[in-house]
Amino acid sequence: MSSDEEEVVEQPSAKSMSLRIQKKLAGMTIKSKDKMKNYVDENTGELLDHLYELAVVELKDVKGAKKLLKDLVKIVVKLGILYSKSQFNEKELAIGDDLRKKFKHTVLTMISFNEVNFTFDGEHLVSSLDSCRVLLQKLIARHLTDKSKGRVDNVFSFYGQGEILAVLYSDKHEELRQKIMGCLSKMVEDKVL
């Protein structure tokens, strides 16, 4: 490039830079369970505690369980930032709507499996949760980093596993399952989902 030619460098807008900083700060501030509770309501915090407990017991690894919990909260917080800052286009909003409907249907199915004995269908739940994962990946595709996309896969690969779902619906986790379903039912009642 000669000295006569001007180099055209695209300057990021203040809005996009602000959004990137908010997403980065959200990711950086969520380092412990106590800090995570600053970002969620009481019922959601309780649900996260129960999901963490399930991960600790089944992974037999506190560090791995903490990573799952951090990944889950980071995804939720970043999604919240994207929605609150109106970052999604019409097509993405439609995907987000489909995701909400699919996730709510999946949660209602989980609650039903808990309430009606002998109705648990692990394959159906795995398929439903994988559909949610695919929709979420489409929703965040142009907004979040590959690292964040990996967090989505990490969370769904654990909680969406047939073996984990089967053990959750077994007698081994009866008490924990009731607590999880209680939190999910409250979210449905409160129209959070």
PDB file of N, CA and C in Angstrom, residues 9-26 28 81-82 85 87 143:
ATOM      1  N   VAL A   9     -10.398   1.543   7.598  1.00  0.00           N
ATOM      2  CA  VAL A   9     -10.598   0.671   8.740  1.00  0.00           C
ATOM      3  C   VAL A   9     -11.994   0.943   9.284  1.00  0.00           C
ATOM      4  N   GLU A  10     -12.767  -0.122   9.364  1.00  0.00           N
ATOM      5  CA  GLU A  10     -14.111   0.043   9.887  1.00  0.00           C
ATOM      6  C   GLU A  10     -14.031   0.224  11.396  1.00  0.00           C
ATOM      7  N   GLN A  11     -14.618   1.286  11.874  1.00  0.00           N
ATOM      8  CA  GLN A  11     -14.660   1.549  13.294  1.00  0.00           C
ATOM      9  C   GLN A  11     -15.917   0.900  13.869  1.00  0.00           C
ATOM     10  N   PRO A  12     -15.768   0.143  14.927  1.00  0.00           N
ATOM     11  CA  PRO A  12     -16.970  -0.412  15.524  1.00  0.00           C
ATOM     12  C   PRO A  12     -17.799   0.712  16.131  1.00  0.00           C
ATOM     13  N   SER A  13     -19.099   0.564  16.049  1.00  0.00           N
ATOM     14  CA  SER A  13     -19.957   1.599  16.616  1.00  0.00           C
ATOM     15  C   SER A  13     -19.883   1.531  18.136  1.00  0.00           C
ATOM     16  N   ALA A  14     -20.208   2.630  18.768  1.00  0.00           N
ATOM     17  CA  ALA A  14     -20.208   2.676  20.226  1.00  0.00           C
ATOM     18  C   ALA A  14     -21.215   1.671  20.780  1.00  0.00           C
ATOM     19  N   LYS A  15     -22.339   1.531  20.078  1.00  0.00           N
ATOM     20  CA  LYS A  15     -23.366   0.599  20.525  1.00  0.00           C
ATOM     21  C   LYS A  15     -22.854  -0.841  20.513  1.00  0.00           C
ATOM     22  N   SER A  16     -22.209  -1.249  19.414  1.00  0.00           N
ATOM     23  CA  SER A  16     -21.724  -2.633  19.337  1.00  0.00           C
ATOM     24  C   SER A  16     -20.577  -2.859  20.318  1.00  0.00           C
ATOM     25  N   MET A  17     -19.747  -1.835  20.508  1.00  0.00           N
ATOM     26  CA  MET A  17     -18.648  -1.960  21.461  1.00  0.00           C
ATOM     27  C   MET A  17     -19.201  -2.075  22.882  1.00  0.00           C
ATOM     28  N   SER A  18     -20.213  -1.290  23.196  1.00  0.00           N
ATOM     29  CA  SER A  18     -20.846  -1.339  24.511  1.00  0.00           C
ATOM     30  C   SER A  18     -21.447  -2.716  24.763  1.00  0.00           C
ATOM     31  N   LEU A  19     -22.101  -3.268  23.759  1.00  0.00           N
ATOM     32  CA  LEU A  19     -22.703  -4.587  23.887  1.00  0.00           C
ATOM     33  C   LEU A  19     -21.632  -5.653  24.124  1.00  0.00           C
ATOM     34  N   ARG A  20     -20.548  -5.592  23.361  1.00  0.00           N
ATOM     35  CA  ARG A  20     -19.449  -6.549  23.545  1.00  0.00           C
ATOM     36  C   ARG A  20     -18.880  -6.457  24.956  1.00  0.00           C
ATOM     37  N   ILE A  21     -18.728  -5.250  25.447  1.00  0.00           N
ATOM     38  CA  ILE A  21     -18.195  -5.055  26.794  1.00  0.00           C
ATOM     39  C   ILE A  21     -19.159  -5.620  27.828  1.00  0.00           C
ATOM     40  N   GLN A  22     -20.458  -5.371  27.659  1.00  0.00           N
ATOM     41  CA  GLN A  22     -21.442  -5.908  28.598  1.00  0.00           C
ATOM     42  C   GLN A  22     -21.401  -7.431  28.628  1.00  0.00           C
ATOM     43  N   LYS A  23     -21.330  -8.055  27.444  1.00  0.00           N
ATOM     44  CA  LYS A  23     -21.276  -9.517  27.392  1.00  0.00           C
ATOM     45  C   LYS A  23     -20.008 -10.028  28.056  1.00  0.00           C
ATOM     46  N   LYS A  24     -18.900  -9.354  27.802  1.00  0.00           N
ATOM     47  CA  LYS A  24     -17.626  -9.757  28.394  1.00  0.00           C
ATOM     48  C   LYS A  24     -17.658  -9.596  29.915  1.00  0.00           C
ATOM     49  N   LEU A  25     -18.168  -8.459  30.387  1.00  0.00           N
ATOM     50  CA  LEU A  25     -18.252  -8.241  31.831  1.00  0.00           C
ATOM     51  C   LEU A  25     -19.167  -9.259  32.493  1.00  0.00           C
ATOM     52  N   ALA A  26     -20.271  -9.568  31.845  1.00  0.00           N
ATOM     53  CA  ALA A  26     -21.175 -10.580  32.397  1.00  0.00           C
ATOM     54  C   ALA A  26     -20.442 -11.906  32.545  1.00  0.00           C
ATOM     55  N   MET A  28     -17.236 -12.337  32.857  1.00  0.00           N
ATOM     56  CA  MET A  28     -16.147 -12.225  33.829  1.00  0.00           C
ATOM     57  C   MET A  28     -16.644 -12.175  35.272  1.00  0.00           C
ATOM     58  N   ILE A  81     -28.979 -10.175  27.832  1.00  0.00           N
ATOM     59  CA  ILE A  81     -28.383  -8.929  27.337  1.00  0.00           C
ATOM     60  C   ILE A  81     -28.760  -8.714  25.878  1.00  0.00           C
ATOM     61  N   LEU A  82     -28.642  -9.754  25.074  1.00  0.00           N
ATOM     62  CA  LEU A  82     -28.979  -9.629  23.649  1.00  0.00           C
ATOM     63  C   LEU A  82     -30.441  -9.245  23.453  1.00  0.00           C
ATOM     64  N   LYS A  85     -31.137  -5.576  24.650  1.00  0.00           N
ATOM     65  CA  LYS A  85     -30.544  -4.573  23.762  1.00  0.00           C
ATOM     66  C   LYS A  85     -31.067  -4.689  22.328  1.00  0.00           C
ATOM     67  N   GLN A  87     -30.978  -6.977  19.946  1.00  0.00           N
ATOM     68  CA  GLN A  87     -29.950  -7.344  18.980  1.00  0.00           C
ATOM     69  C   GLN A  87     -30.398  -8.365  17.938  1.00  0.00           C
ATOM     70  N   HIS A 143     -24.106 -13.783  17.105  1.00  0.00           N
ATOM     71  CA  HIS A 143     -23.941 -12.854  18.227  1.00  0.00           C
ATOM     72  C   HIS A 143     -22.866 -13.256  19.222  1.00  0.00           C
TER      73      HIS A 143
END
